[in-house]
XYZ file of C-alpha atoms in Angstrom:
669
model
C 102.633 90.975 83.145
C 101.538 88.119 85.440
C 101.242 84.470 84.554
C 99.056 82.037 86.709
C 101.273 79.215 88.013
C 98.886 77.319 90.343
C 95.192 77.071 91.176
C 93.618 75.605 94.232
C 89.990 74.885 95.023
C 89.383 74.885 98.745
C 86.145 73.597 100.165
C 85.618 76.620 102.451
C 84.002 79.941 101.630
C 86.123 82.994 102.544
C 84.993 86.237 104.179
C 86.035 89.292 102.230
C 89.116 91.249 103.424
C 90.039 88.494 105.893
C 92.926 86.750 104.208
C 96.581 86.524 105.310
C 99.795 84.567 104.779
C 101.715 83.342 107.839
C 104.843 81.316 108.492
C 103.674 79.808 111.754
C 106.644 77.383 112.107
C 109.057 80.037 110.763
C 109.517 78.191 107.457
C 106.310 77.168 105.613
C 103.855 79.851 104.373
C 100.241 79.024 105.139
C 97.173 80.634 103.599
C 94.880 81.777 106.426
C 91.322 83.065 106.058
C 88.159 83.590 108.018
C 85.055 81.615 107.193
C 81.465 81.831 108.219
C 80.259 80.429 111.537
C 83.134 81.874 113.559
C 86.034 79.793 112.133
C 89.417 80.485 110.676
C 91.019 77.946 108.278
C 94.786 77.473 107.846
C 95.865 75.849 104.571
C 99.222 74.155 104.914
C 100.159 71.834 101.965
C 103.810 71.557 103.088
C 103.484 69.243 106.101
C 100.824 66.708 105.121
C 99.984 63.996 107.631
C 100.723 66.084 110.742
C 97.488 66.276 112.727
C 97.105 69.082 115.216
C 96.681 68.581 118.917
C 93.340 69.287 120.554
C 92.687 72.682 122.106
C 91.310 75.273 119.522
C 92.796 73.795 116.328
C 91.170 70.871 114.564
C 91.547 69.016 111.269
C 89.026 69.731 108.495
C 86.921 66.780 107.496
C 86.888 68.063 103.865
C 90.575 68.684 103.196
C 93.584 67.081 104.855
C 95.720 70.268 104.202
C 93.372 72.464 106.172
C 93.153 73.004 109.928
C 90.280 74.865 111.502
C 90.517 77.351 114.411
C 87.277 77.694 116.266
C 86.674 81.321 117.419
C 82.981 80.709 118.329
C 82.011 84.248 117.332
C 81.939 86.238 114.140
C 85.397 87.209 112.897
C 85.778 90.827 111.923
C 89.509 91.018 111.025
C 92.712 88.962 111.020
C 96.365 89.186 110.195
C 99.603 87.285 110.765
C 103.146 88.408 111.441
C 105.981 88.697 113.962
C 104.702 89.861 117.319
C 106.986 88.395 119.979
C 110.797 88.800 120.146
C 111.538 85.095 120.819
C 108.750 83.328 118.934
C 109.651 80.623 116.404
C 107.250 81.820 113.698
C 104.491 84.201 113.002
C 101.618 84.874 115.369
C 97.957 84.694 114.152
C 95.793 87.591 115.297
C 92.055 87.254 115.092
C 89.635 90.120 116.003
C 85.925 90.182 116.745
C 83.527 92.746 118.046
C 84.357 91.881 121.650
C 87.827 90.199 121.713
C 91.299 90.000 120.227
C 93.004 86.586 120.147
C 96.806 86.205 119.636
C 97.383 82.559 118.721
C 100.463 80.365 118.303
C 99.456 78.073 115.498
C 102.646 75.971 115.624
C 102.227 75.158 119.349
C 98.450 75.331 119.211
C 98.237 77.612 122.200
C 96.795 81.033 123.067
C 99.413 83.760 123.529
C 96.816 86.163 124.893
C 93.047 86.689 124.703
C 91.934 90.289 125.401
C 88.543 91.874 125.695
C 88.186 94.962 123.474
C 85.222 97.112 124.424
C 85.356 99.221 121.235
C 85.468 96.171 118.903
C 88.028 95.304 116.188
C 86.998 96.271 112.681
C 90.481 96.333 111.260
C 93.953 95.149 112.369
C 97.574 95.761 111.482
C 100.797 94.383 112.898
C 104.171 96.160 113.041
C 106.203 98.906 114.701
C 104.788 102.325 115.425
C 106.815 105.457 116.122
C 109.290 105.170 118.965
C 107.630 102.086 120.524
C 110.305 99.470 120.367
C 108.257 96.250 120.300
C 105.851 95.299 117.489
C 102.163 96.079 118.202
C 98.957 94.433 117.195
C 96.906 97.567 116.466
C 93.137 97.289 116.178
C 90.666 99.937 115.073
C 87.094 99.837 116.369
C 84.339 102.229 117.344
C 86.214 105.585 117.096
C 89.189 104.102 118.983
C 92.665 102.716 118.211
C 94.363 100.246 120.531
C 97.735 98.531 120.371
C 98.907 95.366 122.279
C 102.444 94.003 122.582
C 103.391 90.286 122.613
C 102.417 89.915 126.257
C 98.978 91.459 125.724
C 99.877 94.741 127.431
C 98.009 97.830 126.269
C 100.868 99.938 124.898
C 98.935 102.361 122.679
C 95.532 103.918 122.782
C 93.933 106.944 121.086
C 90.641 108.065 119.619
C 89.754 108.975 116.009
C 86.812 110.642 114.319
C 84.573 107.695 113.448
C 84.355 103.912 113.158
C 87.638 102.559 111.791
C 87.451 100.435 108.581
C 91.078 100.157 107.498
C 94.629 100.438 108.885
C 98.152 100.437 107.480
C 101.664 101.359 108.788
C 104.087 103.285 106.730
C 106.775 105.968 107.053
C 104.464 108.772 105.955
C 106.764 111.659 107.142
C 110.013 110.072 105.914
C 111.574 110.308 109.343
C 112.580 106.636 109.507
C 109.658 105.735 111.811
C 106.288 104.314 111.009
C 103.129 106.345 111.193
C 99.650 104.831 111.413
C 97.201 105.565 108.554
C 93.560 105.212 109.513
C 90.589 105.005 107.141
C 87.170 105.607 108.729
C 83.468 105.852 107.984
C 83.475 109.624 108.103
C 85.336 109.609 104.747
C 88.671 110.697 106.219
C 92.203 109.241 106.044
C 94.002 110.312 109.170
C 97.763 109.968 109.931
C 98.896 109.355 113.508
C 102.436 109.658 114.897
C 101.665 107.439 117.853
C 98.799 109.383 119.557
C 99.488 112.662 117.694
C 97.347 113.505 114.696
C 99.753 114.575 111.903
C 97.351 115.322 109.067
C 94.139 114.113 107.414
C 92.783 113.756 103.890
C 89.087 114.074 103.139
C 87.506 111.663 100.649
C 83.914 111.303 99.547
C 83.033 107.826 100.816
C 83.983 105.318 103.568
C 87.658 104.295 103.305
C 87.481 100.487 103.128
C 91.094 99.529 102.344
C 94.581 100.967 102.621
C 97.929 99.530 101.513
C 101.525 100.806 101.672
C 103.142 101.133 98.221
C 106.670 102.449 98.778
C 108.181 105.393 100.710
C 105.324 107.768 101.632
C 103.091 106.508 98.830
C 99.978 104.449 99.636
C 96.868 103.100 97.897
C 93.306 103.419 99.032
C 89.852 102.087 98.219
C 86.450 103.568 98.934
C 83.021 102.031 99.424
C 81.729 103.600 96.192
C 84.180 101.747 93.940
C 86.985 104.326 93.895
C 90.650 103.248 94.086
C 93.677 105.516 93.841
C 97.142 106.420 95.110
C 98.363 109.161 97.456
C 101.871 110.405 97.953
C 101.626 111.926 101.436
C 98.681 114.376 101.115
C 98.852 114.702 97.315
C 96.578 112.372 95.349
C 98.388 111.018 92.311
C 95.357 109.505 90.544
C 92.029 107.792 91.155
C 89.565 105.805 89.142
C 85.962 104.850 89.903
C 84.179 101.605 88.994
C 80.544 100.516 89.320
C 81.971 97.540 91.279
C 83.406 97.544 94.759
C 87.104 97.120 95.511
C 87.297 94.140 97.955
C 91.090 94.091 98.449
C 94.125 96.116 97.336
C 97.775 95.093 97.535
C 101.136 96.404 96.324
C 103.134 94.034 94.093
C 105.944 94.427 91.505
C 104.589 92.533 88.552
C 107.007 93.675 85.898
C 110.232 93.473 87.944
C 111.060 97.121 87.445
C 111.656 97.763 91.136
C 108.400 99.747 91.516
C 105.249 98.135 92.883
C 101.898 98.373 91.135
C 98.470 98.526 92.789
C 96.668 95.256 92.569
C 92.883 95.442 93.075
C 90.405 92.595 93.566
C 86.837 93.545 92.668
C 83.361 92.433 93.712
C 82.601 91.120 90.187
C 85.647 88.755 90.296
C 88.003 90.990 88.267
C 91.600 91.456 89.261
C 93.625 94.263 87.731
C 97.069 95.785 88.241
C 97.566 99.520 87.720
C 100.625 101.715 87.436
C 101.293 103.582 90.697
C 102.074 106.672 88.697
C 99.234 106.903 86.213
C 96.593 104.392 87.145
C 96.893 102.709 83.752
C 95.818 99.044 83.713
C 98.859 96.833 83.086
C 97.280 93.392 83.778
C 93.813 91.928 84.431
C 92.263 88.504 85.090
C 88.832 87.241 86.235
C 87.435 84.875 88.924
C 84.013 83.359 88.648
C 82.976 85.021 91.976
C 83.901 88.047 94.081
C 87.518 88.424 95.129
C 88.014 87.951 98.870
C 91.657 88.956 99.353
C 95.011 89.554 97.637
C 98.259 88.651 99.454
C 101.780 87.493 98.513
C 104.198 84.789 99.561
C 106.535 81.982 98.397
C 103.720 79.411 98.483
C 105.573 76.962 96.291
C 108.774 77.226 98.398
C 110.898 77.794 95.302
C 112.439 81.102 96.196
C 109.980 83.183 94.165
C 107.301 85.435 95.659
C 103.920 84.855 94.168
C 100.890 87.066 94.115
C 98.068 85.012 95.706
C 94.465 85.928 94.945
C 91.442 84.259 96.563
C 87.745 84.341 95.824
C 84.800 84.113 98.266
C 84.040 80.630 96.926
C 87.448 79.311 97.987
C 89.324 79.454 94.643
C 92.980 80.325 95.014
C 95.365 81.420 92.220
C 99.024 82.125 92.366
C 100.783 84.453 89.852
C 104.398 85.200 88.957
C 105.872 87.916 86.714
C 106.213 86.560 83.133
C 109.678 85.674 81.868
C 111.314 87.958 79.315
C 110.474 85.758 76.362
C 106.838 85.269 77.360
C 106.580 88.931 78.410
C 107.683 89.968 74.891
C 105.012 87.774 73.265
C 102.351 89.047 75.588
C 103.338 92.673 75.127
C 103.396 92.332 71.359
C 99.815 90.927 71.383
C 98.677 93.552 73.843
C 100.182 96.381 71.753
C 98.564 95.093 68.615
C 95.151 94.853 70.311
C 95.457 98.330 71.735
C 96.396 99.741 68.282
C 93.371 98.104 66.609
C 91.135 99.403 69.406
C 92.486 102.925 69.046
C 92.077 102.933 65.234
C 88.561 101.618 65.558
C 87.604 104.383 67.977
C 89.207 107.015 65.734
C 87.192 105.689 62.809
C 83.906 105.860 64.712
C 84.661 109.507 65.780
C 85.458 110.552 62.184
C 82.238 108.942 60.946
C 80.247 110.735 63.579
C 81.883 114.071 62.763
C 81.172 113.620 59.061
C 77.543 112.787 59.801
C 77.210 116.028 61.812
C 78.610 118.075 58.948
C 76.218 116.504 56.489
C 73.226 117.220 58.694
C 74.240 120.858 59.133
C 74.702 121.301 55.402
C 71.194 120.020 54.813
C 69.739 122.420 57.380
C 71.722 125.432 56.190
C 69.315 126.739 53.443
C 66.380 126.939 55.883
C 68.234 128.853 58.566
C 66.832 132.414 59.093
C 68.883 135.552 59.453
C 70.256 136.082 62.942
C 70.191 132.344 63.757
C 73.480 130.581 64.241
C 74.721 128.610 61.175
C 76.820 125.483 61.498
C 76.928 125.998 65.247
C 78.563 129.473 64.911
C 77.972 131.651 67.966
C 78.829 135.377 68.639
C 82.457 136.124 69.500
C 81.555 137.597 72.868
C 79.867 134.457 74.108
C 81.247 133.268 77.413
C 80.035 131.074 80.221
C 79.158 132.917 83.431
C 78.629 131.250 86.776
C 77.378 132.480 90.191
C 76.886 130.723 93.522
C 74.316 131.797 96.052
C 72.788 130.478 99.233
C 69.042 129.593 99.208
C 67.135 128.910 102.417
C 64.548 126.202 102.652
C 61.056 126.783 101.277
C 57.858 124.724 101.365
C 58.769 123.116 98.083
C 62.546 122.826 98.280
C 65.275 122.075 100.809
C 67.942 124.553 101.658
C 70.665 124.399 99.031
C 73.375 126.251 97.094
C 72.170 127.501 93.750
C 74.611 127.370 90.844
C 73.542 129.862 88.146
C 75.054 129.177 84.689
C 74.352 131.750 82.002
C 75.494 133.306 78.748
C 75.509 137.132 78.077
C 73.704 137.029 74.717
C 70.889 135.251 72.860
C 72.615 131.902 72.743
C 71.011 129.002 74.594
C 72.445 126.294 76.870
C 71.434 122.925 75.562
C 72.933 120.801 78.378
C 75.145 121.067 81.380
C 77.412 118.451 82.894
C 78.823 118.943 86.432
C 81.544 116.699 87.905
C 82.114 116.988 91.662
C 83.297 114.643 94.382
C 80.936 113.708 97.146
C 77.985 115.868 96.101
C 76.126 114.012 93.283
C 75.399 110.295 93.135
C 78.005 108.883 90.759
C 80.000 112.190 91.234
C 78.313 113.679 88.132
C 75.070 115.469 87.351
C 73.457 116.236 83.968
C 70.907 119.006 83.325
C 69.125 118.612 79.960
C 66.326 121.173 79.543
C 63.372 120.239 77.351
C 63.133 121.913 73.886
C 60.258 124.157 75.185
C 62.355 125.481 78.092
C 65.614 126.293 76.374
C 67.241 129.582 77.453
C 70.608 131.124 78.181
C 70.325 130.387 81.903
C 70.397 127.111 83.865
C 70.003 126.883 87.665
C 71.292 123.820 89.476
C 70.581 123.169 93.182
C 73.562 121.730 95.066
C 73.382 120.256 98.619
C 76.886 119.442 99.986
C 76.591 116.672 102.643
C 79.685 117.780 104.541
C 81.677 120.987 105.146
C 84.452 120.307 102.632
C 85.729 122.490 99.737
C 84.648 120.973 96.422
C 85.786 121.746 92.881
C 82.867 121.960 90.442
C 83.989 120.990 86.969
C 81.275 122.378 84.623
C 80.750 121.628 80.927
C 78.016 123.384 79.038
C 76.777 122.895 75.433
C 76.148 126.395 73.992
C 74.727 127.250 70.597
C 71.971 128.974 68.637
C 68.275 128.160 69.028
C 68.236 125.894 65.897
C 71.741 124.607 66.122
C 72.441 120.910 65.806
C 76.093 121.394 66.700
C 77.124 123.043 69.983
C 80.275 124.576 71.410
C 81.511 123.061 74.655
C 82.492 125.536 77.308
C 84.450 124.297 80.308
C 84.889 126.149 83.614
C 85.832 125.209 87.161
C 84.328 126.860 90.273
C 85.228 126.024 93.848
C 82.479 125.602 96.412
C 83.839 127.016 99.699
C 84.194 124.761 102.740
C 81.344 126.365 104.685
C 79.006 127.089 101.912
C 75.876 125.816 103.769
C 75.882 128.828 106.103
C 73.788 131.835 105.282
C 74.721 135.303 106.453
C 72.358 136.378 109.154
C 71.525 140.116 109.109
C 68.677 140.033 111.688
C 69.967 141.911 114.759
C 67.138 140.510 116.900
C 68.031 136.861 116.314
C 68.482 134.737 119.444
C 72.158 134.458 120.242
C 73.879 131.041 120.501
C 74.042 129.622 124.040
C 77.282 127.759 123.745
C 80.636 129.310 122.929
C 84.331 128.565 122.467
C 86.954 131.175 123.357
C 90.541 130.882 122.119
C 93.491 133.039 121.149
C 95.101 133.248 117.653
C 98.216 135.101 116.553
C 96.681 136.485 113.325
C 95.449 140.020 112.757
C 91.770 140.716 112.245
C 92.444 141.356 108.491
C 93.682 137.750 108.120
C 90.505 136.459 109.798
C 88.396 138.565 107.459
C 90.319 137.131 104.497
C 89.665 133.554 105.805
C 85.946 134.307 106.225
C 85.665 135.619 102.663
C 87.414 132.520 101.259
C 85.637 129.886 103.431
C 82.057 131.066 103.446
C 79.757 131.923 100.486
C 79.107 135.602 101.134
C 76.995 137.835 98.870
C 79.695 140.437 99.043
C 83.042 140.880 100.770
C 83.036 141.748 104.494
C 85.587 143.882 106.276
C 84.965 142.898 109.899
C 85.539 139.534 111.673
C 82.311 140.083 113.763
C 79.683 138.157 111.860
C 76.698 135.777 112.401
C 75.588 132.868 110.186
C 72.624 130.554 110.106
C 73.451 126.866 109.494
C 71.235 125.613 106.657
C 71.526 121.981 107.682
C 70.499 122.253 111.313
C 69.083 125.799 111.589
C 71.393 126.874 114.411
C 73.377 130.042 114.666
C 77.114 130.495 114.262
C 78.484 133.742 115.645
C 82.096 134.747 115.173
C 83.470 137.610 117.188
C 87.100 138.774 117.525
C 88.514 141.068 120.145
C 92.002 142.260 119.224
C 94.590 142.087 122.041
C 98.289 142.611 122.174
C 98.321 145.094 119.258
C 99.964 147.780 121.326
C 102.915 145.411 122.034
C 103.118 144.616 118.378
C 103.154 148.234 117.309
C 105.748 148.951 120.018
C 107.919 146.213 118.629
C 107.593 147.438 115.016
C 108.276 150.969 116.160
C 111.545 149.939 117.839
C 112.667 147.946 114.734
C 111.999 150.894 112.455
C 113.758 153.277 114.731
C 116.867 151.025 114.747
C 116.725 150.618 110.954
C 116.518 154.395 110.456
C 119.548 154.839 112.795
C 121.548 152.376 110.683
C 120.544 154.156 107.476
C 121.571 157.499 108.950
C 125.010 156.114 109.780
C 125.393 154.799 106.225
C 124.353 158.147 104.740
C 126.894 159.991 106.939
C 129.732 157.648 105.850
C 128.644 157.709 102.190
C 128.627 161.556 102.189
C 132.168 161.653 103.588
C 133.345 159.171 100.898
C 131.643 161.169 98.108
C 133.298 164.401 99.248
C 136.708 162.750 99.498
C 136.321 161.505 95.871
C 135.327 165.026 94.752
C 138.358 166.596 96.335
C 140.680 164.041 94.774
C 139.064 164.430 91.340
C 137.875 160.821 91.312
C 134.668 161.601 89.409
C 133.795 157.981 88.798
C 133.714 157.037 92.508
C 132.087 160.342 93.360
C 129.221 159.670 91.002
C 128.854 156.098 92.320
C 128.742 157.306 95.988
C 126.123 159.962 95.202
C 123.922 157.429 93.385
C 124.169 155.176 96.449
C 123.479 158.206 98.664
C 120.405 158.975 96.678
C 119.050 155.398 97.080
C 119.730 155.444 100.783
C 117.999 158.730 101.190
C 114.928 157.414 99.350
C 114.846 154.313 101.562
C 115.114 156.533 104.646
C 112.157 158.650 103.497
C 110.061 155.502 102.879
C 110.976 154.106 106.293
C 109.998 157.396 107.886
C 106.592 157.205 106.258
C 106.126 153.616 107.443
C 107.252 154.644 110.942
C 104.864 157.562 110.877
C 101.920 155.340 109.932
C 102.856 152.783 112.575
C 103.179 155.610 115.157
C 99.738 156.904 114.291
C 98.270 153.388 114.568
C 100.134 152.908 117.923
C 98.610 156.192 119.198
C 95.160 155.046 118.115
C 95.512 151.732 120.023
C 96.950 153.496 123.134
C 94.037 155.889 122.957
C 91.609 152.935 122.932
C 93.356 151.380 125.904
C 93.278 154.646 127.849
C 89.648 155.197 127.077
C 88.863 151.734 128.308
C 90.674 152.447 131.521
C 88.872 155.747 131.836
C 85.508 154.068 131.414
C 86.489 151.469 133.984
C 87.387 154.353 136.362
C 84.045 156.055 135.815
C 82.269 153.020 137.126
C 83.776 153.880 140.558
C 83.737 157.029 142.660
C 86.162 158.769 144.955
C 89.229 156.852 146.188
C 88.234 153.645 144.391
C 88.288 155.460 141.029
C 91.869 156.516 141.520
C 92.879 153.046 142.751
C 91.432 151.372 139.641
C 93.179 153.749 137.259
C 96.528 153.331 139.036
C 96.182 149.524 139.125
C 95.388 149.476 135.420
C 98.460 151.556 134.650
C 100.658 149.235 136.758
C 99.205 146.206 134.971
C 100.135 147.798 131.582
C 103.656 148.540 132.806
C 104.092 144.917 133.941
C 102.523 143.659 130.639
C 99.945 141.678 132.656
C 96.925 141.651 130.416
C 94.981 139.158 132.452
C 95.316 141.393 135.566
C 94.239 144.413 133.465
C 90.958 142.665 132.475
C 90.353 141.574 136.115
C 90.918 145.121 137.400
C 88.543 146.616 134.862
C 85.882 144.019 135.700
C 86.184 143.640 139.510
C 88.227 146.692 140.582
C 91.157 144.534 141.761
C 93.514 141.941 140.325
C 93.112 139.572 143.266
C 90.732 136.630 142.696
């Protein structure tokens, strides 16, 4: 539990997500925030009466504790922390859409002022990977850039979309920080310096990130979702109709584990367990929350949670003492118990009312109709997904068909899915005249991501007032908005990408069946799709290569294994005969049992070797036929030269030369 210990009312409005705490003289923490009209205010109640020098910093006319830093352009992000190795205190970093300013507040001087062509939407300060010095890392228009204390550009890479949030944490548990990047294309990417380690797909713009502990981090989305990840596994998430303006990690119950503190657009502040997402504490401001930070603002040795609103209200919180915590917890437990009992009472009253209504309707129910919501025992919910191309009346979509196998009807369907429906849920409630055992729902995924469809359907008889709830989950494949193209005369794609993979064609076929929505399984990796979003063609073609070498390798391994088994059998036979001659029937029986097992394994290995040999011969036959066809394209001496050169290329295992010889008649370029 948290207890408010101080409240301030500053006469400056605060821009959301632009709040920081900095010890600019190395001792006194100062609340720093961006205001409108291109200014940054620094609230320092600890050194009253000290007026700043000229230059950028000036005293506020409204509050003696506040100094104003004139940026003269709209501030897009700011932070404070240790940047230089020999600086007295923290450095203030202020970003705009054109520049990055590193400022020494204590000495009232610029450290560096850099032009950033990609803009600065988000900023974080700290060490990254093997780079020794701390970096001021900014994220802008699809780019990440890091500066050291001298303003040198020490880090630069690109990312998928405009950056909205950044945080440093040891994501891979290797003792070095990775950079987590939230962007407008709904992805959270993890960079080890300029190497992309992994990425997690969300369903909205990632507006905030914060490090919790270890590899665990919190995140917030533009649609009101907040949650916690541990590496790539999402622990929990909740969604609100309000927007999360700021998130922060703070241990409010002194158990050594931080909770996720969230400030919302409606002024609410709540603290949630990092394990379950359960609300542990909440409070309210009269206006939207601008930022949540922490620091020893009272200089009494205790770290306070400091929350600010856009209207300039500031509150500091501390974890409650044991005595106060006990009283607060007792009251909270009592309120929760009353709330739970009241909810249970309402549910029981509603259930009793349903039974009374069914009892009244029972005498009038005709034969064959369901009674009291009873449905046939073979009733089950069946689902099917199919691709539907665009028509004059409807866009291209995926059709979800939900049906029952008998005369029961589906009264309503609820579908929960991330990133597809507005509000992440969709309800289909047919009118009384259109009730049937089949409901069709059009689905249009905005991106190529796999989505779990959690389906709930109310199933009952035609006159039922009570319904059975069936629940089922179907996964929409990643590339479901691609329709199989069976027209051989279709215009082929003009662009192409050629690359090598180490998987067999069967593995590629398996991937195609899992990733695309196909009417029936395919058995070949050569396939063409039509993209339903843009109408273009996607053709996938695979030409196996290197299979002969693979079969040769397997053949050699099997031959060696059979030779080893033959030696074992020879030795085991000698031992069994020795035991028989000495009358050691127990060991003789044991050896013959082992001999039987070895012989069976040898027979199985021979079958495998035989199949592999046949497959090898088939591949060699294909290679030889290809060489023969290449030779037939020439006549006379050239024909013999091409065949000889191809054979030499195979002996030297030079596949590139083999292709060149077949195509041009010679391996020379």
